[in-house]
Amino acid sequence: MKRTLTALSLLLALSAASAQTLTVGLDADPPRLDPALSTAFVDRQVMNQIFDKLVDVNENLKIVPMVAKSWKVTNGGLTYTFKLNTGIRFSDGTPLDAAAVKYSIERNMTLDGSARKGELGSVKDVAAPDAATVVITLKAPYGPLLAVLSDRSGMIVSPTAAKKAGADFASGPVGSGPFTFVSRKRQDNITLKANTGYWRGKPSLDTLVYRPFPDGDVRVANLLSGAVQVITPVDPKDIATIQKNPKLDVDTFQGLGFQGVWMNVTRPPFNSKLVRQAFSATVERDAINKVVFLNTVKPAAGPFPPGTPAYSAAIKAPQGDVALARKKLAQAGKANVSFTLLTSPGAVNAQLAQLYQAMAAQAGFTVKIETVEFGTLLDRADRRNYDAVMLGWSGRPDPDGNIYDFFHTGGSNNQAGYSDPGIDALLEKARAQNAMSARVATYNVALGKILDDAPYVFTYFSSNTVGVSKSLTGLKLVPDGILRFSTADLK
């Protein structure tokens, strides 16, 4: 008996020793772990481990199968028929079938506060004629549909868990992904465990822990000490330090998003187009690239980064023009304008906010900087409880995802409250066009008007940067910036 217990103890000890825990440092605490309600990039980092999607994108941004093993488009682009993989179960043991897909998409379309309503606005009907078939019927042709379903609109939640949790689903999200939600302590950690019955194969990692470190110095210090094995993003000043460490590396790859500043057009001072144009004219993008980002970003003139389908080299990023800014303010009848610039914690954000403040001051703006936790910033942006806010977008494979919900009236990411019927019509037209060349032409017309109205100042395009321990292998790097850990392994 004693010998048996000793052997069992040894076995348990060896098992514990071999357990793989990977800790990832993020730049913010994910605000909402609910595919319908999420509006933050850091949410996606965690939710992509918990939820499977109908389809996914690969390293080349091609749409690839996931829960849907195949699909066909018929009826002039109005009908999408998906054939599903079978035998998949959610982590609560219930089946992931066509009914669950139908429930999840309809939940995204109807849930109060859903941020998915805009990108699914073309969906007329979702049907589940059998357990392995889903048919989506559209009101009008909608080219971005598959790209949309490769993100949160295509994440499939457990209907049983979602109905039981109601509005509190984000506190205990249940999906069928490679990892299962275990626990969360706000501003401290989110802990996931491997889904041992994962239909695509059990992950090598046993436990995945996400920790928020808004301060880039703290983030990199944790990587250097070995307390975490992955951090994203990496502040530009820290890249060389990490690269000098023989146990660490930095992966840098092109992103899909944009960064800039929203101006609230629903209240003073930015309900004046001239004042918005004046602030926009103060922004010196080359200085931002040089001073804050050490020449690691690209000046932005719109929402479409270089290398993406709708990028146009003909649209040049403007230079800062203080004289023009003063002229615009004079035309608005103002010599000095005061406003508060909202930002979130972090050395880069602080430096960037101070630079905006200094540039604007040259033209007669008095800028007060207010720093709040990222979730609070998002909440205030959504409620338009701000003057100006530093807030970017991680980007989507299809150009519609970088413009429609930002500048269409009532769009879920239209934090400025911007509204123009002509822009609405152009964005709706682009969605219905099949040829990308035709869509790009329509986007360019819309973008010309948007840039003139200036509800948002596009300032730079950043790359994805990941600091990583060389002991980690199998990490997939996709331009959407989401780190996929299902095939990752720690040596």
Short mmCIF file of C-alpha atoms in Angstrom, two decimals:
data_model
loop_
_atom_site.label_atom_id
_atom_site.label_comp_id
_atom_site.label_asym_id
_atom_site.label_seq_id
_atom_site.Cartn_x
_atom_site.Cartn_y
_atom_site.Cartn_z
CA MET A 1 0.00 0.00 0.00
CA LYS A 2 2.82 2.39 0.97
CA ARG A 3 4.64 1.59 -2.31
CA THR A 4 1.44 2.30 -4.26
CA LEU A 5 0.97 5.67 -2.59
CA THR A 6 4.60 6.61 -3.22
CA ALA A 7 4.27 5.79 -6.91
CA LEU A 8 1.03 7.74 -7.12
CA SER A 9 2.63 10.75 -5.42
CA LEU A 10 5.54 10.62 -7.84
CA LEU A 11 3.17 10.40 -10.78
CA LEU A 12 1.21 13.41 -9.57
CA ALA A 13 4.40 15.36 -8.99
CA LEU A 14 5.67 14.62 -12.49
CA SER A 15 2.32 15.59 -13.93
CA ALA A 16 2.37 18.90 -12.09
CA ALA A 17 5.93 19.57 -13.17
CA SER A 18 5.05 18.97 -16.82
CA ALA A 19 1.93 21.17 -16.76
CA GLN A 20 2.37 24.06 -19.17
CA THR A 21 1.17 27.47 -18.09
CA LEU A 22 1.63 30.37 -20.49
CA THR A 23 1.13 33.91 -19.25
CA VAL A 24 0.42 36.71 -21.70
CA GLY A 25 0.79 40.40 -20.87
CA LEU A 26 -1.75 42.69 -22.56
CA ASP A 27 -1.90 46.49 -22.65
CA ALA A 28 -5.38 46.66 -21.12
CA ASP A 29 -7.88 44.63 -19.14
CA PRO A 30 -10.40 43.21 -21.65
CA PRO A 31 -13.65 45.07 -20.98
CA ARG A 32 -16.30 42.69 -22.37
CA LEU A 33 -15.84 38.97 -23.06
CA ASP A 34 -19.11 38.71 -24.97
CA PRO A 35 -18.91 38.50 -28.78
CA ALA A 36 -22.06 40.59 -29.15
CA LEU A 37 -21.02 43.40 -26.81
CA SER A 38 -17.27 43.56 -27.35
CA THR A 39 -15.73 46.61 -28.99
CA ALA A 40 -12.12 46.20 -27.89
CA PHE A 41 -9.15 44.50 -29.50
CA VAL A 42 -7.99 43.00 -26.20
CA ASP A 43 -11.38 41.28 -25.88
CA ARG A 44 -10.67 39.51 -29.15
CA GLN A 45 -7.30 38.26 -27.89
CA VAL A 46 -9.06 36.28 -25.15
CA MET A 47 -12.31 35.39 -26.89
CA ASN A 48 -10.52 33.81 -29.84
CA GLN A 49 -9.27 31.13 -27.43
CA ILE A 50 -12.72 30.52 -25.92
CA PHE A 51 -14.96 30.59 -28.99
CA ASP A 52 -14.83 28.87 -32.35
CA LYS A 53 -15.99 30.87 -35.33
CA LEU A 54 -17.93 29.89 -38.40
CA VAL A 55 -14.84 30.68 -40.53
CA ASP A 56 -11.38 32.07 -39.85
CA VAL A 57 -8.60 33.92 -41.69
CA ASN A 58 -5.11 32.55 -42.23
CA GLU A 59 -1.68 34.17 -42.35
CA ASN A 60 -2.45 35.45 -45.86
CA LEU A 61 -5.84 36.85 -44.79
CA LYS A 62 -7.67 34.23 -46.82
CA ILE A 63 -11.00 32.99 -45.47
CA VAL A 64 -10.54 29.39 -44.31
CA PRO A 65 -12.91 26.80 -42.80
CA MET A 66 -13.44 26.51 -39.06
CA VAL A 67 -16.80 25.25 -37.75
CA ALA A 68 -18.05 25.56 -41.32
CA LYS A 69 -16.15 23.01 -43.41
CA SER A 70 -17.48 24.39 -46.68
CA TRP A 71 -19.87 26.98 -48.09
CA LYS A 72 -21.40 28.14 -51.32
CA VAL A 73 -22.87 31.45 -52.44
CA THR A 74 -25.94 31.39 -54.68
CA ASN A 75 -28.95 33.45 -55.72
CA GLY A 76 -26.89 36.37 -56.99
CA GLY A 77 -24.95 36.67 -53.76
CA LEU A 78 -28.04 36.66 -51.55
CA THR A 79 -27.79 33.14 -50.13
CA TYR A 80 -24.86 31.63 -48.21
CA THR A 81 -25.15 27.92 -47.38
CA PHE A 82 -22.69 26.56 -44.82
CA LYS A 83 -21.99 22.88 -44.16
CA LEU A 84 -20.77 22.35 -40.59
CA ASN A 85 -18.31 19.97 -39.02
CA THR A 86 -20.16 17.58 -36.73
CA GLY A 87 -19.50 16.20 -33.27
CA ILE A 88 -18.42 19.54 -31.79
CA ARG A 89 -19.44 20.29 -28.21
CA PHE A 90 -19.32 23.40 -26.08
CA SER A 91 -17.36 23.23 -22.86
CA ASP A 92 -20.65 22.87 -20.96
CA GLY A 93 -21.24 19.60 -22.84
CA THR A 94 -24.04 20.82 -25.09
CA PRO A 95 -23.77 20.30 -28.88
CA LEU A 96 -22.56 22.93 -31.31
CA ASP A 97 -24.89 22.41 -34.24
CA ALA A 98 -26.73 24.50 -36.80
CA ALA A 99 -29.27 25.61 -34.21
CA ALA A 100 -26.45 27.00 -32.04
CA VAL A 101 -25.00 28.89 -35.02
CA LYS A 102 -28.42 30.33 -35.83
CA TYR A 103 -28.92 31.35 -32.19
CA SER A 104 -25.50 33.04 -31.99
CA ILE A 105 -25.92 35.07 -35.17
CA GLU A 106 -29.46 36.12 -34.24
CA ARG A 107 -28.24 37.03 -30.74
CA ASN A 108 -25.62 39.29 -32.32
CA MET A 109 -28.33 40.88 -34.45
CA THR A 110 -30.82 41.54 -31.68
CA LEU A 111 -29.17 41.73 -28.25
CA ASP A 112 -29.52 45.11 -26.55
CA GLY A 113 -26.23 46.95 -26.95
CA SER A 114 -24.86 44.54 -29.53
CA ALA A 115 -21.95 46.03 -31.44
CA ARG A 116 -22.53 43.51 -34.22
CA LYS A 117 -25.84 44.90 -35.48
CA GLY A 118 -24.22 47.10 -38.12
CA GLU A 119 -21.98 44.46 -39.66
CA LEU A 120 -24.90 41.99 -39.73
CA GLY A 121 -27.42 44.57 -40.90
CA SER A 122 -27.66 42.99 -44.35
CA VAL A 123 -28.82 39.64 -42.93
CA LYS A 124 -32.50 38.98 -43.63
CA ASP A 125 -32.81 35.49 -42.20
CA VAL A 126 -30.80 32.66 -40.66
CA ALA A 127 -32.12 29.12 -41.07
CA ALA A 128 -30.99 25.71 -39.79
CA PRO A 129 -32.70 23.17 -42.10
CA ASP A 130 -30.75 20.34 -40.47
CA ALA A 131 -28.17 19.92 -37.72
CA ALA A 132 -25.24 20.39 -40.07
CA THR A 133 -26.51 23.10 -42.41
CA VAL A 134 -26.90 26.85 -41.91
CA VAL A 135 -28.43 29.10 -44.56
CA ILE A 136 -27.99 32.87 -44.32
CA THR A 137 -30.22 34.93 -46.59
CA LEU A 138 -29.33 38.55 -47.22
CA LYS A 139 -31.50 41.57 -47.96
CA ALA A 140 -28.96 42.70 -50.56
CA PRO A 141 -25.56 41.44 -51.74
CA TYR A 142 -22.98 41.99 -49.01
CA GLY A 143 -19.39 41.27 -50.02
CA PRO A 144 -17.88 41.54 -46.49
CA LEU A 145 -20.05 38.76 -44.99
CA LEU A 146 -17.41 36.02 -44.78
CA ALA A 147 -14.84 38.45 -43.37
CA VAL A 148 -17.37 39.56 -40.78
CA LEU A 149 -18.06 35.95 -39.80
CA SER A 150 -14.32 35.42 -39.25
CA ASP A 151 -14.54 37.68 -36.21
CA ARG A 152 -16.98 38.22 -33.34
CA SER A 153 -20.09 38.04 -35.53
CA GLY A 154 -19.08 34.48 -36.36
CA MET A 155 -18.22 33.40 -32.81
CA ILE A 156 -20.60 30.69 -31.62
CA VAL A 157 -21.78 30.82 -28.02
CA SER A 158 -23.43 28.04 -26.06
CA PRO A 159 -27.17 28.83 -26.28
CA THR A 160 -27.75 27.05 -22.98
CA ALA A 161 -25.13 29.13 -21.16
CA ALA A 162 -26.07 32.40 -22.85
CA LYS A 163 -29.78 32.01 -22.04
CA LYS A 164 -28.99 31.11 -18.43
CA ALA A 165 -26.52 33.98 -17.90
CA GLY A 166 -28.52 36.63 -19.71
CA ALA A 167 -26.84 40.02 -19.53
CA ASP A 168 -24.04 38.54 -17.37
CA PHE A 169 -22.73 36.13 -20.04
CA ALA A 170 -19.43 38.04 -20.25
CA SER A 171 -18.65 37.02 -16.67
CA GLY A 172 -18.62 33.33 -17.58
CA PRO A 173 -18.34 32.97 -21.37
CA VAL A 174 -18.90 29.45 -22.72
CA GLY A 175 -17.73 28.42 -26.17
CA SER A 176 -16.22 25.40 -27.92
CA GLY A 177 -12.72 26.81 -28.49
CA PRO A 178 -9.33 25.32 -27.58
CA PHE A 179 -9.46 26.89 -24.12
CA THR A 180 -12.19 27.14 -21.49
CA PHE A 181 -12.89 30.10 -19.25
CA VAL A 182 -11.99 29.39 -15.59
CA SER A 183 -11.94 32.65 -13.68
CA ARG A 184 -11.35 36.36 -13.78
CA LYS A 185 -10.17 39.01 -11.36
CA ARG A 186 -10.64 42.47 -12.83
CA GLN A 187 -7.40 44.36 -13.48
CA ASP A 188 -5.42 41.28 -12.45
CA ASN A 189 -5.91 38.15 -14.54
CA ILE A 190 -8.12 36.05 -16.77
CA THR A 191 -7.41 32.33 -16.50
CA LEU A 192 -8.29 29.73 -19.12
CA LYS A 193 -7.63 25.99 -19.16
CA ALA A 194 -7.12 23.66 -22.10
CA ASN A 195 -10.27 22.18 -23.59
CA THR A 196 -9.20 18.54 -23.33
CA GLY A 197 -11.97 17.46 -25.68
CA TYR A 198 -11.27 20.08 -28.31
CA TRP A 199 -12.45 18.79 -31.66
CA ARG A 200 -9.32 19.98 -33.48
CA GLY A 201 -6.98 18.37 -30.93
CA LYS A 202 -6.11 19.14 -27.31
CA PRO A 203 -3.78 22.16 -26.97
CA SER A 204 -0.27 21.49 -25.65
CA LEU A 205 -0.63 24.33 -23.16
CA ASP A 206 -2.57 23.37 -20.05
CA THR A 207 -3.31 26.83 -18.72
CA LEU A 208 -3.42 30.22 -20.39
CA VAL A 209 -3.33 33.33 -18.21
CA TYR A 210 -3.86 36.88 -19.44
CA ARG A 211 -2.63 39.77 -17.34
CA PRO A 212 -3.18 43.50 -18.04
CA PHE A 213 -0.14 45.79 -17.92
CA PRO A 214 -1.18 49.19 -19.32
CA ASP A 215 2.30 50.57 -18.61
CA GLY A 216 4.70 49.40 -21.32
CA ASP A 217 7.64 49.53 -18.90
CA VAL A 218 5.88 47.11 -16.56
CA ARG A 219 4.90 44.92 -19.48
CA VAL A 220 8.45 44.54 -20.75
CA ALA A 221 9.86 44.14 -17.22
CA ASN A 222 7.60 41.13 -16.71
CA LEU A 223 8.82 39.63 -19.99
CA LEU A 224 12.48 40.20 -19.12
CA SER A 225 12.00 38.62 -15.69
CA GLY A 226 10.23 35.57 -17.09
CA ALA A 227 7.01 36.30 -15.22
CA VAL A 228 5.23 36.32 -18.57
CA GLN A 229 6.24 34.59 -21.79
CA VAL A 230 4.42 36.83 -24.26
CA ILE A 231 3.59 40.55 -24.35
CA THR A 232 1.68 42.56 -26.91
CA PRO A 233 2.12 45.28 -27.96
CA VAL A 234 5.77 46.18 -27.40
CA ASP A 235 6.56 49.85 -26.94
CA PRO A 236 8.99 50.98 -29.69
CA LYS A 237 11.68 51.97 -27.19
CA ASP A 238 11.70 48.42 -25.78
CA ILE A 239 12.20 46.52 -29.03
CA ALA A 240 16.00 46.74 -29.01
CA THR A 241 16.17 45.74 -25.32
CA ILE A 242 14.17 42.58 -25.97
CA GLN A 243 16.17 41.72 -29.09
CA LYS A 244 19.41 41.87 -27.09
CA ASN A 245 18.13 39.18 -24.72
CA PRO A 246 19.19 35.74 -26.02
CA LYS A 247 16.08 34.12 -24.56
CA LEU A 248 13.61 36.52 -26.16
CA ASP A 249 12.55 37.74 -29.55
CA VAL A 250 10.25 40.34 -31.12
CA ASP A 251 7.84 39.45 -33.90
CA THR A 252 6.75 42.44 -35.99
CA PHE A 253 4.16 42.13 -38.74
CA GLN A 254 1.87 44.47 -40.63
CA GLY A 255 -1.43 45.31 -38.98
CA LEU A 256 -4.84 46.07 -40.45
CA GLY A 257 -5.95 48.99 -38.32
CA PHE A 258 -5.48 52.69 -37.77
CA GLN A 259 -4.96 55.09 -34.88
CA GLY A 260 -6.12 58.62 -34.29
CA VAL A 261 -8.42 60.96 -32.39
CA TRP A 262 -12.21 61.13 -32.35
CA MET A 263 -13.86 64.53 -31.95
CA ASN A 264 -17.35 64.57 -30.49
CA VAL A 265 -19.46 66.35 -33.12
CA THR A 266 -22.54 66.41 -30.89
CA ARG A 267 -21.32 69.10 -28.51
CA PRO A 268 -18.96 72.09 -28.34
CA PRO A 269 -16.28 72.75 -29.28
CA PHE A 270 -16.19 70.07 -31.98
CA ASN A 271 -19.76 70.50 -33.18
CA SER A 272 -18.08 73.13 -35.37
CA LYS A 273 -16.58 71.70 -38.55
CA LEU A 274 -14.12 74.61 -38.71
CA VAL A 275 -12.85 73.85 -35.20
CA ARG A 276 -12.45 70.17 -36.10
CA GLN A 277 -10.55 71.13 -39.24
CA ALA A 278 -8.37 73.46 -37.17
CA PHE A 279 -7.38 70.75 -34.69
CA SER A 280 -6.82 68.27 -37.50
CA ALA A 281 -4.46 70.74 -39.19
CA THR A 282 -2.27 70.93 -36.09
CA VAL A 283 -1.33 67.24 -36.23
CA GLU A 284 2.20 66.69 -37.48
CA ARG A 285 2.30 62.99 -38.32
CA ASP A 286 6.01 62.81 -39.10
CA ALA A 287 6.77 64.19 -35.64
CA ILE A 288 4.55 61.54 -34.07
CA ASN A 289 6.37 58.82 -35.97
CA LYS A 290 9.78 60.18 -35.05
CA VAL A 291 9.28 61.32 -31.46
CA VAL A 292 6.84 58.77 -30.05
CA PHE A 293 7.33 55.72 -32.23
CA LEU A 294 11.00 56.00 -33.22
CA ASN A 295 10.14 55.70 -36.91
CA THR A 296 8.26 52.42 -36.52
CA VAL A 297 4.79 53.54 -37.73
CA LYS A 298 3.44 54.96 -40.97
CA PRO A 299 1.58 58.30 -41.22
CA ALA A 300 -2.12 57.71 -41.92
CA ALA A 301 -4.44 59.57 -44.26
CA GLY A 302 -7.44 57.30 -43.88
CA PRO A 303 -8.66 53.99 -42.45
CA PHE A 304 -7.01 51.65 -44.98
CA PRO A 305 -3.35 50.72 -44.27
CA PRO A 306 -0.84 50.01 -47.02
CA GLY A 307 -1.11 46.47 -48.32
CA THR A 308 -4.85 46.19 -47.73
CA PRO A 309 -7.37 46.04 -50.60
CA ALA A 310 -8.72 49.60 -50.32
CA TYR A 311 -5.44 51.39 -49.69
CA SER A 312 -4.85 54.28 -52.08
CA ALA A 313 -1.39 55.78 -52.48
CA ALA A 314 -3.08 58.81 -54.05
CA ILE A 315 -4.45 59.88 -50.66
CA LYS A 316 -1.48 61.52 -48.98
CA ALA A 317 -1.13 62.06 -45.24
CA PRO A 318 -1.23 65.85 -44.73
CA GLN A 319 1.57 67.76 -43.05
CA GLY A 320 0.85 69.81 -39.97
CA ASP A 321 -0.13 73.37 -40.88
CA VAL A 322 -0.39 75.76 -37.94
CA ALA A 323 -1.22 78.72 -40.18
CA LEU A 324 -4.16 76.82 -41.65
CA ALA A 325 -5.30 75.82 -38.17
CA ARG A 326 -5.28 79.45 -37.01
CA LYS A 327 -7.14 80.48 -40.15
CA LYS A 328 -9.85 77.89 -39.50
CA LEU A 329 -10.22 79.03 -35.91
CA ALA A 330 -10.50 82.65 -37.08
CA GLN A 331 -13.19 81.63 -39.56
CA ALA A 332 -15.00 79.97 -36.67
CA GLY A 333 -14.79 83.25 -34.78
CA LYS A 334 -12.53 81.87 -32.09
CA ALA A 335 -9.07 82.89 -30.94
CA ASN A 336 -8.70 80.13 -28.37
CA VAL A 337 -10.49 76.84 -27.88
CA SER A 338 -10.25 74.66 -24.78
CA PHE A 339 -11.07 70.96 -24.66
CA THR A 340 -10.26 67.77 -22.78
CA LEU A 341 -8.40 64.97 -24.53
CA LEU A 342 -9.29 61.56 -23.13
CA THR A 343 -6.70 58.79 -23.17
CA SER A 344 -5.89 55.51 -21.43
CA PRO A 345 -2.85 54.62 -19.28
CA GLY A 346 0.57 53.82 -20.69
CA ALA A 347 3.81 55.65 -21.43
CA VAL A 348 3.17 55.77 -25.18
CA ASN A 349 -0.34 57.13 -24.75
CA ALA A 350 0.94 59.75 -22.29
CA GLN A 351 3.68 60.85 -24.64
CA LEU A 352 1.31 60.92 -27.59
CA ALA A 353 -1.28 62.96 -25.70
CA GLN A 354 1.36 65.46 -24.66
CA LEU A 355 2.50 65.80 -28.25
CA TYR A 356 -1.06 66.42 -29.46
CA GLN A 357 -1.37 68.99 -26.67
CA ALA A 358 1.82 70.79 -27.69
CA MET A 359 1.01 70.78 -31.41
CA ALA A 360 -2.51 72.10 -30.82
CA ALA A 361 -1.25 74.84 -28.51
CA GLN A 362 0.65 76.43 -31.39
CA ALA A 363 -2.66 77.21 -33.10
CA GLY A 364 -4.54 78.46 -30.04
CA PHE A 365 -5.95 75.31 -28.46
CA THR A 366 -5.75 74.70 -24.72
CA VAL A 367 -5.82 70.94 -24.20
CA LYS A 368 -6.40 69.26 -20.86
CA ILE A 369 -5.34 65.62 -20.78
CA GLU A 370 -7.49 63.17 -18.81
CA THR A 371 -6.33 59.57 -18.34
CA VAL A 372 -8.83 56.85 -17.48
CA GLU A 373 -8.76 53.03 -17.47
CA PHE A 374 -9.35 51.59 -20.94
CA GLY A 375 -12.77 50.11 -20.16
CA THR A 376 -13.91 53.44 -18.77
CA LEU A 377 -12.57 55.19 -21.86
CA LEU A 378 -14.58 52.88 -24.12
CA ASP A 379 -17.70 53.38 -22.06
CA ARG A 380 -17.37 57.15 -22.16
CA ALA A 381 -16.64 57.06 -25.89
CA ASP A 382 -19.74 54.93 -26.52
CA ARG A 383 -21.86 57.37 -24.47
CA ARG A 384 -20.15 60.36 -26.13
CA ASN A 385 -19.16 61.66 -22.76
CA TYR A 386 -15.99 63.33 -24.00
CA ASP A 387 -14.63 66.19 -26.10
CA ALA A 388 -11.87 64.32 -27.90
CA VAL A 389 -10.59 60.78 -27.33
CA MET A 390 -7.51 58.89 -28.50
CA LEU A 391 -8.94 55.66 -29.85
CA GLY A 392 -7.91 53.48 -32.76
CA TRP A 393 -9.02 50.30 -34.44
CA SER A 394 -7.30 46.95 -34.85
CA GLY A 395 -8.63 46.55 -38.38
CA ARG A 396 -10.46 43.94 -40.41
CA PRO A 397 -9.57 41.94 -43.54
CA ASP A 398 -12.39 43.52 -45.54
CA PRO A 399 -12.32 47.34 -45.94
CA ASP A 400 -15.96 47.61 -44.88
CA GLY A 401 -14.84 46.70 -41.36
CA ASN A 402 -12.58 49.76 -41.23
CA ILE A 403 -15.11 52.37 -42.30
CA TYR A 404 -18.82 51.46 -42.23
CA ASP A 405 -19.51 51.28 -38.51
CA PHE A 406 -17.30 54.31 -37.87
CA PHE A 407 -18.91 56.83 -40.18
CA HIS A 408 -22.38 55.49 -40.95
CA THR A 409 -25.18 57.14 -38.98
CA GLY A 410 -25.75 55.10 -35.84
CA GLY A 411 -22.78 52.80 -36.49
CA SER A 412 -21.64 50.83 -33.46
CA ASN A 413 -18.18 52.43 -33.55
CA ASN A 414 -19.34 55.89 -34.57
CA GLN A 415 -18.24 57.42 -31.28
CA ALA A 416 -18.21 60.93 -32.77
CA GLY A 417 -21.94 60.91 -33.45
CA TYR A 418 -21.16 61.77 -37.07
CA SER A 419 -24.06 61.67 -39.51
CA ASP A 420 -24.27 62.45 -43.21
CA PRO A 421 -26.94 60.89 -45.46
CA GLY A 422 -24.62 61.11 -48.46
CA ILE A 423 -21.91 59.14 -46.65
CA ASP A 424 -24.48 56.60 -45.48
CA ALA A 425 -25.58 56.04 -49.08
CA LEU A 426 -22.01 55.63 -50.33
CA LEU A 427 -21.08 53.14 -47.61
CA GLU A 428 -24.22 51.13 -48.28
CA LYS A 429 -23.46 51.20 -52.01
CA ALA A 430 -19.92 49.89 -51.41
CA ARG A 431 -21.25 46.97 -49.35
CA ALA A 432 -23.44 45.85 -52.22
CA GLN A 433 -20.76 46.06 -54.91
CA ASN A 434 -19.07 42.81 -55.89
CA ALA A 435 -15.89 44.03 -57.60
CA MET A 436 -13.26 45.32 -55.18
CA SER A 437 -12.17 47.95 -57.69
CA ALA A 438 -15.70 49.38 -57.74
CA ARG A 439 -15.88 49.30 -53.96
CA VAL A 440 -12.55 51.09 -53.62
CA ALA A 441 -13.73 53.84 -55.97
CA THR A 442 -16.85 54.30 -53.84
CA TYR A 443 -14.83 54.32 -50.60
CA ASN A 444 -12.53 56.99 -52.01
CA VAL A 445 -15.48 59.28 -52.78
CA ALA A 446 -16.82 58.77 -49.25
CA LEU A 447 -13.41 59.23 -47.69
CA GLY A 448 -12.91 62.58 -49.40
CA LYS A 449 -16.03 63.93 -47.71
CA ILE A 450 -15.21 62.31 -44.36
CA LEU A 451 -11.72 63.82 -44.32
CA ASP A 452 -13.16 67.25 -45.07
CA ASP A 453 -15.78 66.93 -42.31
CA ALA A 454 -13.04 65.72 -39.94
CA PRO A 455 -14.93 63.86 -37.21
CA TYR A 456 -11.75 61.79 -36.79
CA VAL A 457 -8.08 62.58 -37.27
CA PHE A 458 -6.26 59.59 -38.76
CA THR A 459 -2.70 59.84 -37.50
CA TYR A 460 -0.76 56.59 -37.99
CA PHE A 461 -0.76 52.94 -38.98
CA SER A 462 1.07 50.68 -36.56
CA SER A 463 2.43 47.18 -36.99
CA ASN A 464 1.65 44.31 -34.66
CA THR A 465 4.51 43.78 -32.23
CA VAL A 466 4.84 40.73 -29.99
CA GLY A 467 7.59 40.15 -27.45
CA VAL A 468 7.97 36.42 -26.96
CA SER A 469 10.08 33.86 -25.16
CA LYS A 470 12.07 31.68 -27.55
CA SER A 471 10.83 28.69 -25.55
CA LEU A 472 7.42 29.19 -27.15
CA THR A 473 6.82 27.52 -30.50
CA GLY A 474 3.85 27.06 -32.80
CA LEU A 475 2.43 30.54 -32.34
CA LYS A 476 0.46 31.63 -35.41
CA LEU A 477 0.98 35.23 -36.50
CA VAL A 478 -1.97 36.52 -38.51
CA PRO A 479 -2.19 40.17 -39.67
CA ASP A 480 -5.37 40.63 -37.64
CA GLY A 481 -3.03 40.67 -34.60
CA ILE A 482 -4.90 37.95 -32.72
CA LEU A 483 -2.49 35.47 -31.14
CA ARG A 484 -3.75 31.93 -31.65
CA PHE A 485 -2.48 29.54 -28.97
CA SER A 486 -4.24 26.31 -29.99
CA THR A 487 -1.03 24.98 -31.59
CA ALA A 488 1.47 26.73 -29.30
CA ASP A 489 3.90 24.78 -27.15
CA LEU A 490 6.43 25.61 -24.43
CA LYS A 491 9.74 23.76 -24.64
#
